[in-house]
Coordinates of C-alpha atoms in Angstrom, one line a residue:
X914 CA 0.4 0.2 0.3
X915 CA 0.7 3.7 -0.3
X916 CA 2.3 5.8 2.0
X917 CA -0.5 7.7 2.9
X918 CA -0.5 12.0 2.7
X919 CA 0.8 13.2 6.1
X920 CA 3.6 10.7 7.4
X921 CA 5.8 13.2 5.6
X922 CA 5.4 15.2 9.1
X923 CA 6.8 13.4 11.0
X924 CA 10.8 14.6 12.1
X925 CA 11.1 11.9 14.1
X926 CA 15.1 11.3 14.4
X927 CA 14.5 9.2 18.8
X928 CA 12.3 6.9 17.0
X929 CA 9.7 7.9 19.4
X930 CA 6.3 8.3 20.0
X931 CA 5.0 11.2 17.9
X932 CA 3.5 15.2 20.2
X933 CA 0.1 14.6 20.2
X934 CA -0.1 18.3 18.2
X935 CA 2.0 17.0 15.7
X936 CA 0.1 12.7 16.0
X937 CA -3.3 15.6 15.6
X938 CA -1.3 16.9 12.9
X939 CA 0.1 13.1 11.1
X940 CA -3.0 11.7 8.6
X941 CA -3.8 8.1 9.6
X942 CA -5.7 6.7 5.7
X943 CA -7.9 8.4 3.0
X944 CA -11.3 8.5 2.0
X945 CA -12.6 4.7 -0.8
X946 CA -15.9 5.7 -0.7
X947 CA -18.5 8.1 0.8
X948 CA -22.1 6.8 1.0
X949 CA -24.3 8.8 2.6
X950 CA -24.6 8.3 6.6
X951 CA -22.2 4.9 6.6
X952 CA -18.6 5.1 4.2
X953 CA -15.6 3.8 4.5
X954 CA -11.6 4.8 5.6
X955 CA -8.9 2.5 4.4
X956 CA -5.7 3.3 7.6
X957 CA -1.9 2.8 7.7
X958 CA -1.0 -0.1 10.1
X959 CA 1.9 1.7 10.3
X960 CA 0.7 4.9 11.1
X961 CA -2.2 3.8 13.8
X962 CA 0.9 0.8 15.9
X963 CA 3.3 4.3 16.2
X964 CA 0.2 6.3 17.5
X965 CA -0.6 3.4 20.4
X966 CA 2.0 4.3 22.5
X967 CA 0.9 8.5 22.7
X968 CA 1.0 9.8 25.4
X969 CA -3.5 10.9 24.1
X970 CA -5.8 7.9 25.0
X971 CA -7.8 9.6 22.4
X972 CA -4.6 9.6 20.2
X973 CA -3.6 6.1 21.1
X974 CA -6.9 4.4 19.6
X975 CA -7.2 5.9 16.2
X976 CA -8.8 4.4 13.9
X977 CA -9.6 1.0 16.5
X978 CA -13.4 0.0 16.9
X979 CA -15.4 3.1 18.3
X980 CA -12.4 5.8 18.6
X981 CA -13.6 8.8 16.4
X982 CA -11.9 10.3 13.3
X983 CA -12.1 13.8 11.6
X984 CA -11.7 14.0 7.8
X985 CA -11.5 18.0 6.0
X986 CA -14.2 19.5 4.1
X987 CA -12.8 23.1 3.4
X988 CA -12.7 24.7 6.7
X989 CA -14.9 22.5 8.4
X990 CA -14.0 19.2 10.5
X991 CA -16.0 16.3 9.9
X992 CA -16.0 13.6 12.8
X993 CA -17.7 10.1 12.2
X994 CA -17.2 7.0 14.7
X995 CA -15.5 4.0 13.1
X996 CA -18.3 0.6 13.3
X997 CA -15.9 -1.9 11.5
X998 CA -12.6 -3.0 10.5
X999 CA -10.6 -5.5 7.9
X1000 CA -8.1 -6.7 6.6
X1001 CA -8.7 -6.1 1.7
X1002 CA -5.8 -9.5 1.6
X1003 CA -4.6 -8.4 -1.6
X1004 CA -3.0 -5.0 -0.7
X1005 CA -2.5 -5.6 3.5
X1006 CA -5.0 -1.9 3.6
X1007 CA -6.7 -2.0 6.5
X1008 CA -10.8 -0.6 5.6
X1009 CA -12.9 0.7 7.9
X1010 CA -16.6 1.4 8.2
X1011 CA -17.3 4.9 9.4
X1012 CA -20.4 6.5 10.4
X1013 CA -20.5 10.6 10.4
X1014 CA -21.5 12.0 13.6
X1015 CA -21.5 15.8 13.6
X1016 CA -18.6 18.7 12.6
X1017 CA -17.2 21.5 13.7
X1018 CA -14.7 24.6 12.5
X1019 CA -11.4 24.6 12.2
X1020 CA -9.8 27.3 14.3
X1021 CA -7.4 29.3 11.5
X1022 CA -4.2 29.5 13.8
X1023 CA -4.5 25.8 14.9
X1024 CA -6.6 23.4 13.1
X1025 CA -8.0 22.1 15.8
X1026 CA -11.9 21.6 15.9
X1027 CA -14.2 23.6 17.1
X1028 CA -18.9 25.1 17.7
X1029 CA -18.9 20.8 17.4
X1030 CA -23.0 21.0 15.6
X1031 CA -24.6 16.9 15.4
X1032 CA -25.6 16.6 11.2
X1033 CA -23.3 16.9 8.5
X1034 CA -23.4 19.3 5.6
X1035 CA -21.2 18.8 3.3
X1036 CA -19.8 15.3 2.6
X1037 CA -15.6 15.0 1.5
X1038 CA -14.2 12.8 -1.6
X1039 CA -12.5 9.9 -1.5
X1040 CA -8.9 11.0 -1.8
X1041 CA -9.7 13.6 1.6
X1042 CA -7.4 12.5 4.5
X1043 CA -8.0 10.6 7.4
X1044 CA -7.2 12.3 10.6
X1045 CA -7.3 10.8 14.3
X1046 CA -8.9 12.2 17.3
X1047 CA -7.0 14.2 20.4
X1048 CA -8.3 14.5 23.9
X1049 CA -9.1 18.8 22.2
X1050 CA -11.2 18.1 19.9
X1051 CA -13.0 16.1 22.2
X1052 CA -13.1 18.0 24.5
X1053 CA -15.4 20.0 22.7
X1054 CA -16.9 17.2 20.6
X1055 CA -18.6 16.1 24.6
X1056 CA -17.8 20.2 26.1
X1057 CA -22.3 20.7 27.7
X1058 CA -22.9 24.0 25.9
X1059 CA -25.8 26.4 27.5
X1060 CA -28.0 24.1 28.1
X1061 CA -28.8 22.6 31.2
X1062 CA -26.8 19.2 32.4
X1063 CA -25.6 16.4 35.0
X1064 CA -22.5 15.1 34.8
X1065 CA -23.3 11.5 34.9
X1066 CA -19.4 10.2 34.4
X1067 CA -16.4 9.6 31.7
X1068 CA -16.1 10.1 28.1
X1069 CA -14.4 6.8 27.3
X1070 CA -11.4 6.9 26.2
X1071 CA -10.7 9.9 27.8
X1072 CA -9.5 10.2 30.8
X1073 CA -10.8 13.5 32.0
X1074 CA -13.5 15.0 29.4
X1075 CA -16.8 14.8 30.9
X1076 CA -20.4 13.5 30.0
X1077 CA -23.3 15.2 30.1
X1078 CA -26.6 14.9 30.7
X1079 CA -29.7 17.9 28.5
X1080 CA -32.4 17.5 31.5
X1081 CA -35.0 19.0 28.6
X1082 CA -34.4 17.0 26.5
X1083 CA -33.2 13.6 28.3
X1084 CA -36.8 14.6 29.9
X1085 CA -38.7 16.3 27.6
X1086 CA -38.3 13.8 25.2
X1087 CA -39.2 10.2 27.2
X1088 CA -35.3 8.0 28.3
X1089 CA -35.1 4.2 28.8
X1090 CA -31.6 2.1 30.6
X1091 CA -31.4 -0.7 29.2
X1092 CA -28.3 -3.3 30.6
X1093 CA -28.4 -7.2 31.6
X1094 CA -28.5 -8.0 35.3
X1095 CA -25.7 -7.2 37.1
X1096 CA -24.1 -4.7 34.7
X1097 CA -24.9 -1.7 38.4
X1098 CA -28.1 -1.1 36.4
X1099 CA -29.3 0.4 39.8
X1100 CA -27.3 2.0 40.8
X1101 CA -26.7 3.9 37.8
X1102 CA -30.8 5.2 37.5
X1103 CA -29.4 6.2 40.8
X1104 CA -26.7 8.4 39.9
X1105 CA -29.5 10.1 37.3
X1106 CA -31.7 10.7 39.6
X1107 CA -29.7 11.5 42.1
X1108 CA -27.9 13.6 39.9
X1109 CA -32.0 15.3 39.2
X1110 CA -32.7 15.8 42.4
X1111 CA -30.0 17.4 43.2
X1112 CA -30.0 20.2 40.1
X1113 CA -33.5 20.2 40.9
X1114 CA -34.4 20.4 44.7
X1115 CA -38.4 21.5 44.1
X1116 CA -38.8 19.0 41.6
X1117 CA -41.7 16.3 41.2
X1118 CA -40.3 12.4 40.8
X1119 CA -42.1 9.5 41.0
X1120 CA -40.7 6.2 41.3
X1121 CA -42.4 2.4 40.4
X1122 CA -39.6 0.1 42.7
X1123 CA -40.8 -3.7 42.1
X1124 CA -38.1 -5.0 44.6
X1125 CA -37.4 -2.3 47.6
X1126 CA -34.0 -1.4 46.1
X1127 CA -34.8 1.6 46.4
X1128 CA -35.4 2.9 49.7
X1129 CA -32.5 3.0 51.2
X1130 CA -30.3 4.7 48.4
X1131 CA -32.8 8.0 49.2
X1132 CA -34.2 8.5 52.4
X1133 CA -32.5 11.7 52.9
X1134 CA -33.0 13.5 50.0
X1135 CA -37.0 11.5 48.6
X1136 CA -40.2 10.6 51.0
X1137 CA -40.3 6.5 51.3
X1138 CA -43.7 5.3 50.8
X1139 CA -44.2 1.2 51.1
X1140 CA -47.9 -0.1 52.2
X1141 CA -47.3 0.6 55.5
X1142 CA -47.8 4.2 55.3
X1143 CA -49.0 4.7 51.2
X1144 CA -52.7 5.1 52.2
X1145 CA -53.7 4.8 48.0
X1146 CA -57.9 5.4 47.7
X1147 CA -59.6 2.3 46.4
X1148 CA -61.6 4.6 45.0
X1149 CA -59.3 6.2 43.0
X1150 CA -59.8 3.4 40.8
X1151 CA -61.6 4.5 37.4
X1152 CA -63.8 1.5 36.1
X1153 CA -61.3 -0.4 34.2
X1154 CA -59.1 -0.5 37.4
X1155 CA -62.1 -1.5 39.5
X1156 CA -63.2 -5.8 37.1
X1157 CA -59.6 -5.9 37.2
X1158 CA -59.7 -6.0 41.5
X1159 CA -63.0 -6.5 41.9
X1160 CA -64.7 -9.4 38.5
X1161 CA -63.3 -12.9 38.7
X1162 CA -65.0 -14.3 35.5
X1163 CA -64.1 -14.5 31.9
X1164 CA -65.6 -15.0 29.0
X1165 CA -69.6 -13.8 28.7
X1166 CA -70.3 -13.5 32.3
X1167 CA -67.1 -11.7 32.4
X1168 CA -69.6 -8.9 30.3
X1169 CA -72.2 -9.1 32.5
X1170 CA -70.6 -8.7 36.5
X1171 CA -69.3 -5.8 35.2
X1172 CA -72.2 -4.2 33.2
X1173 CA -73.5 -5.0 37.2
X1174 CA -70.3 -4.1 39.4
X1175 CA -71.6 0.2 37.2
X1176 CA -74.2 0.5 37.6
X1177 CA -74.1 -0.1 40.8
X1178 CA -70.1 1.4 41.5
X1179 CA -72.1 4.8 39.8
X1180 CA -75.3 5.0 42.5
X1181 CA -72.7 3.8 45.2
X1182 CA -71.2 7.3 43.7
X1183 CA -74.5 9.6 43.6
X1184 CA -74.3 8.1 47.2
X1185 CA -71.5 11.2 48.2
X1186 CA -71.3 14.6 48.9
X1187 CA -68.1 15.1 46.4
X1188 CA -71.0 14.2 43.5
X1189 CA -73.5 16.8 44.2
X1190 CA -72.1 18.8 42.1
X1191 CA -71.1 17.2 39.7
X1192 CA -73.1 17.0 36.4
X1193 CA -71.8 13.8 34.2
X1194 CA -70.9 11.3 36.6
X1195 CA -69.0 8.5 35.8
X1196 CA -68.1 5.5 36.5
X1197 CA -64.2 6.6 36.6
X1198 CA -64.6 9.9 38.6
X1199 CA -63.0 9.1 41.4
X1200 CA -65.5 10.2 44.1
X1201 CA -65.8 8.7 47.5
X1202 CA -67.9 5.8 48.1
X1203 CA -67.9 3.2 51.0
X1204 CA -67.5 0.0 49.9
X1205 CA -70.4 -1.9 52.3
X1206 CA -72.4 0.7 49.6
X1207 CA -71.6 -1.2 47.2
X1208 CA -72.5 -4.2 48.7
X1209 CA -76.2 -3.4 49.9
X1210 CA -77.0 -1.8 46.1
X1211 CA -75.5 -5.6 44.8
X1212 CA -77.1 -7.4 47.0
X1213 CA -80.6 -5.1 46.2
X1214 CA -79.9 -5.5 43.0
X1215 CA -79.9 -9.4 43.9
X1216 CA -83.0 -8.6 45.4
X1217 CA -85.0 -7.3 42.4
X1218 CA -84.1 -10.6 39.7
X1219 CA -87.5 -13.0 38.8
X1220 CA -87.5 -16.2 40.0
X1221 CA -86.0 -17.1 36.6
X1222 CA -83.0 -14.9 36.7
X1223 CA -79.6 -15.8 38.3
X1224 CA -77.7 -14.4 41.7
X1225 CA -74.4 -16.2 40.8
X1226 CA -72.4 -12.7 39.9
X1227 CA -74.1 -10.6 42.4
X1228 CA -73.1 -13.0 44.8
X1229 CA -69.4 -13.5 42.2
X1230 CA -69.7 -9.9 43.0
X1231 CA -70.2 -9.6 46.6
X1232 CA -68.3 -12.4 47.7
X1233 CA -65.3 -11.1 46.0
X1234 CA -65.2 -6.8 48.0
X1235 CA -66.0 -8.7 50.7
X1236 CA -63.3 -11.3 51.0
X1237 CA -60.6 -8.1 50.2
X1238 CA -62.8 -6.8 51.9
X1239 CA -61.7 -9.1 55.0
X1240 CA -57.5 -9.1 53.7
X1241 CA -55.9 -6.9 55.9
X1242 CA -52.6 -7.7 53.3
X1243 CA -55.2 -5.7 50.9
X1244 CA -55.6 -1.8 54.1
X1245 CA -53.3 -0.3 52.2
X1246 CA -55.3 0.8 49.6
X1247 CA -59.5 -0.6 50.8
X1248 CA -58.8 0.7 54.5
X1249 CA -62.7 1.3 56.1
X1250 CA -60.3 4.4 56.9
X1251 CA -59.5 5.5 53.2
X1252 CA -63.0 6.9 52.4
X1253 CA -62.7 10.5 53.7
X1254 CA -62.0 13.3 50.4
X1255 CA -58.1 12.7 50.7
X1256 CA -57.8 12.8 46.5
X1257 CA -55.6 16.6 47.2
X1258 CA -53.7 15.4 50.4
X1259 CA -53.0 12.0 48.2
X1260 CA -51.7 13.6 44.6
X1261 CA -49.4 16.5 46.5
X1262 CA -47.7 13.9 49.1
X1263 CA -46.9 11.8 46.3
X1264 CA -46.2 14.1 43.7
X1265 CA -43.8 16.5 45.9
X1266 CA -46.2 19.5 44.9
X1267 CA -44.4 21.1 47.4
X1268 CA -41.2 19.4 47.8
X1269 CA -40.1 20.5 50.4
X1270 CA -36.6 20.0 49.2
X1271 CA -36.8 16.2 48.4
X1272 CA -38.2 16.1 44.9
X1273 CA -39.1 12.3 44.2
X1274 CA -40.8 9.5 46.1
X1275 CA -40.1 6.0 46.4
X1276 CA -42.9 3.9 46.0
X1277 CA -42.0 0.4 46.5
X1278 CA -44.8 -2.0 45.9
X1279 CA -42.8 -5.4 46.7
X1280 CA -44.8 -5.1 49.5
X1281 CA -48.0 -5.7 47.4
X1282 CA -50.4 -8.2 46.6
X1283 CA -48.9 -9.7 43.4
X1284 CA -52.3 -9.8 42.0
X1285 CA -52.7 -6.3 42.4
X1286 CA -49.3 -5.2 42.1
X1287 CA -50.5 -4.2 38.4
X1288 CA -53.4 -2.0 39.0
X1289 CA -51.4 -0.6 42.1
X1290 CA -48.9 1.3 39.1
X1291 CA -51.9 1.4 36.6
X1292 CA -53.8 4.0 39.8
X1293 CA -50.9 5.4 39.9
X1294 CA -49.0 5.2 36.1
X1295 CA -52.9 7.4 35.6
X1296 CA -52.8 9.6 38.5
X1297 CA -49.9 11.2 36.8
X1298 CA -50.9 11.5 33.4
X1299 CA -54.5 12.4 34.7
X1300 CA -53.1 14.9 36.9
X1301 CA -51.3 16.8 33.5
X1302 CA -54.0 16.3 31.9
X1303 CA -56.5 19.0 34.3
X1304 CA -54.6 20.8 35.2
X1305 CA -53.9 22.6 31.9
X1306 CA -54.4 26.7 32.4
X1307 CA -52.2 26.3 36.0
X1308 CA -49.5 26.8 37.0
X1309 CA -47.4 23.8 34.8
X1310 CA -45.7 21.7 36.7
X1311 CA -43.9 18.9 35.0
X1312 CA -43.5 15.3 36.8
X1313 CA -41.1 12.6 36.1
X1314 CA -42.8 8.9 36.8
X1315 CA -39.4 6.0 36.4
X1316 CA -40.5 3.0 36.0
X1317 CA -38.3 0.0 37.2
X1318 CA -38.0 -3.9 35.7
X1319 CA -41.0 -2.0 33.4
X1320 CA -40.8 -4.9 31.4
X1321 CA -43.0 -6.2 33.4
X1322 CA -46.0 -3.1 33.1
X1323 CA -45.2 -3.0 30.0
X1324 CA -45.5 -6.3 28.1
X1325 CA -44.5 -6.7 23.6
X1326 CA -47.6 -8.9 22.6
X1327 CA -46.6 -12.0 23.2
X1328 CA -46.9 -11.9 27.0
X1329 CA -49.1 -9.6 26.5
X1330 CA -51.7 -10.1 29.6
X1331 CA -54.5 -7.1 28.7
X1332 CA -54.1 -5.5 31.7
X1333 CA -55.0 -2.1 32.1
X1334 CA -51.2 -1.0 33.5
X1335 CA -49.8 -1.3 30.0
X1336 CA -52.2 0.6 28.7
X1337 CA -52.3 3.9 30.1
X1338 CA -47.8 3.3 30.3
X1339 CA -48.0 3.2 26.7
X1340 CA -50.2 5.6 26.1
X1341 CA -47.9 8.2 28.4
X1342 CA -45.3 6.9 25.9
X1343 CA -46.7 8.1 23.1
X1344 CA -48.3 11.3 24.2
X1345 CA -47.3 12.3 28.0
X1346 CA -45.0 15.2 26.7
X1347 CA -47.7 17.2 25.0
X1348 CA -48.7 17.0 29.4
X1349 CA -45.7 17.0 30.7
X1350 CA -45.4 13.9 31.5
X1351 CA -42.2 12.8 31.2
X1352 CA -41.0 8.6 31.1
X1353 CA -37.1 6.6 32.3
X1354 CA -37.9 3.2 31.9
X1355 CA -35.4 0.8 33.5
X1356 CA -35.1 -2.8 32.5
X1357 CA -33.0 -5.8 31.7
X1358 CA -35.1 -7.3 29.6
X1359 CA -36.4 -4.5 26.3
X1360 CA -36.8 -7.0 23.6
X1361 CA -39.6 -8.2 26.2
X1362 CA -40.9 -4.6 26.7
X1363 CA -44.0 -3.0 23.9
X1364 CA -42.2 -1.9 20.2
X1365 CA -43.9 1.1 20.2
X1366 CA -42.5 1.9 23.9
X1367 CA -38.8 1.9 23.3
X1368 CA -39.2 3.7 19.9
X1369 CA -40.7 6.5 22.0
X1370 CA -37.8 7.2 24.0
X1371 CA -35.9 9.8 22.9
X1372 CA -32.7 8.6 24.6
X1373 CA -31.4 5.3 25.1
X1374 CA -28.7 4.8 27.8
X1375 CA -27.1 1.4 26.8
X1376 CA -25.4 -1.4 29.7
X1377 CA -23.9 -4.3 28.7
X1378 CA -26.4 -6.6 27.6
X1379 CA -26.3 -11.3 27.6
X1380 CA -29.2 -11.8 25.1
X1381 CA -28.7 -10.9 21.4
X1382 CA -32.3 -10.8 21.3
X1383 CA -32.0 -7.4 23.8
X1384 CA -28.9 -6.0 21.4
X1385 CA -31.1 -6.7 18.2
X1386 CA -34.2 -4.8 19.0
X1387 CA -31.9 -1.6 20.9
X1388 CA -30.1 -1.6 17.6
X1389 CA -33.8 -0.9 16.0
X1390 CA -35.5 1.4 18.0
X1391 CA -31.5 3.4 17.3
X1392 CA -30.5 5.9 15.5
X1393 CA -28.2 5.4 12.2
X1394 CA -25.5 7.6 14.1
X1395 CA -25.9 5.2 16.9
X1396 CA -25.5 1.8 15.3
X1397 CA -21.5 1.1 15.4
X1398 CA -21.7 3.0 19.0
X1399 CA -24.3 0.0 19.7
X1400 CA -22.3 -2.8 17.9
X1401 CA -20.4 -2.5 21.4
X1402 CA -21.8 -3.5 24.2
X1403 CA -22.3 -7.4 24.8
X1404 CA -18.6 -5.6 25.5
X1405 CA -19.1 -2.8 27.5
X1406 CA -17.3 -3.4 31.2
X1407 CA -19.7 -2.5 34.1
X1408 CA -20.9 0.3 35.4
X1409 CA -20.1 1.8 31.5
X1410 CA -22.9 2.2 29.2
X1411 CA -23.6 3.8 25.3
X1412 CA -25.9 7.2 25.5
X1413 CA -26.7 8.6 22.7
X1414 CA -30.6 10.2 21.1
X1415 CA -31.9 13.6 22.2
X1416 CA -30.7 13.6 26.0
X1417 CA -26.9 14.2 24.5
X1418 CA -25.5 16.2 21.2
X1419 CA -23.9 12.6 20.0
X1420 CA -23.2 8.9 21.2
X1421 CA -20.7 9.1 24.0
X1422 CA -19.4 5.5 25.3
X1423 CA -19.4 6.7 28.4
X1424 CA -17.4 5.5 32.8
X1425 CA -20.7 5.7 35.4
X1426 CA -19.7 7.7 37.6
X1427 CA -19.2 5.7 41.8
X1428 CA -21.9 7.2 44.2
X1429 CA -21.1 6.7 48.5
X1430 CA -22.1 4.3 49.7
X1431 CA -25.2 5.7 51.8
X1432 CA -27.0 6.6 48.0
X1433 CA -26.8 3.2 46.1
X1434 CA -29.3 1.4 46.1
X1435 CA -29.6 -2.2 47.9
X1436 CA -29.3 -4.3 44.7
X1437 CA -25.1 -5.8 45.1
X1438 CA -25.8 -9.6 44.0
X1439 CA -24.6 -11.9 47.4
X1440 CA -21.4 -13.3 47.7
X1441 CA -21.6 -16.7 48.4
X1442 CA -18.5 -17.9 49.2
X1443 CA -17.9 -14.7 52.3
X1444 CA -21.6 -15.5 53.2
X1445 CA -22.2 -19.5 53.6
X1446 CA -19.1 -19.0 56.0
X1447 CA -21.0 -17.7 58.6
X1448 CA -22.7 -19.9 61.0
X1449 CA -24.1 -19.0 64.6
X1450 CA -28.3 -18.1 65.1
X1451 CA -29.8 -19.5 62.8
X1452 CA -33.0 -20.3 65.1
X1453 CA -33.7 -17.2 66.5
X1454 CA -33.6 -15.5 62.7
X1455 CA -35.6 -18.3 61.5
X1456 CA -37.7 -17.4 64.1
X1457 CA -37.9 -13.7 63.6
X1458 CA -38.7 -14.2 59.9
X1459 CA -41.5 -17.3 60.4
X1460 CA -43.0 -14.2 62.6
X1461 CA -42.9 -12.0 59.7
X1462 CA -43.9 -14.3 56.5
X1463 CA -47.0 -15.4 59.3
X1464 CA -47.5 -11.1 59.8
X1465 CA -47.7 -10.4 56.4
X1466 CA -45.2 -7.8 57.7
X1467 CA -41.9 -6.3 58.7

């Protein structure tokens, strides 16, 4: 292969490693093929070997997969990401596929890149020289502009360039945090939420925590709710959610039971004083009512039947309602104490209105009976959305709803169970930003998520994904220019992430910051080798465990 133009710039008698300034001014290859977003270049292996020992880590990585290169077109530098490398057996040359990321102006005196922006206005022609990108160039590329932002880590491969997320773009167009179990996903979620809370101490963040991991992490700057203090009134449910809890039958019987429930529910709500001024009272109206009124009305309707009628649907409904009323596990929602009109207090508490320096609510649903967990999440999600709709015209208070284990609540068609929570979260993903509702989804199984929901997330933070289906699913949801970055997802280390989309100026690979111990979620993996060495006190521990187990409480 011919020497690439620009090599002659090295006059280094000691054959040592060139300085960063020299190296970034030396060509390492040239363009051979241009095709829109991705193109091909040829790299000079001898030059790459020479730069490999450079003290600037960005230059030392030149030409490697995931590294950046720059190409000069007029007075503009184009920046591209190396997606794949291939050896040409005939010539011995290294061919590289590149994806264009953006462009910046050339500083006249130093030749350095500045005023970097996403997108490409002019393309190079075949034969144009290719140069390495230095850490100074990277600083310009990743410099957070004047927009409000949070810093979450260090850009790979540099040692000191900070990776920033633009808050308004991140939250305005939803985000998803993806990563296999054990990659540091929960800690990364806590890091991002802590940074958001530090930046906006009067914000409004609601987090659904299905495993009780995040309570310890946000004790200092958040409000923690679980079955002991959530006190969520049952009458906040809409009719669809009522049916999920109270209607147990299926097929044609289900419709019959639902019709009876609708009639009696409307009559029970009409009895309340809060319904007096409501002209359009419906089964969906959040009006307090007594469960005893509902069962009495069902009993009354059953008594109206003539001899040929069937009392089974009425008995089914009445039995289920009585069962739930009597079950202490459901008392956080169906207690007789929750009949007062506490709607405004509940919303103020959970949505942090006002925040008083604790902008995040952690809703720990780990103690909620599994049969109604999805209904509880549905009610909370719908309350966020309905509040945003009905508060239009008031001073806007955007709410961020973060959903951990999102694939459980918004499953794809293959796993769909027809529950209301999937419908409301899908609706928030599609329409939420119009009303000031932001959605943050955290999951280790993106391929189990409803397909449309991930594509609605403007920013994707992808940690290591071990499953091929998950990797393919994330790539399909990403913009074309980021796909080269996403090829490195299986090779990421723990607590490393690829961030692409609206929340960053260009796709970045970032080593996330370490959180202080007190701010981390309680999600670390057990150390079997250590824990299995310990012995003693088993009898007392077992007795306490069984006592809690039987009492269904902590």
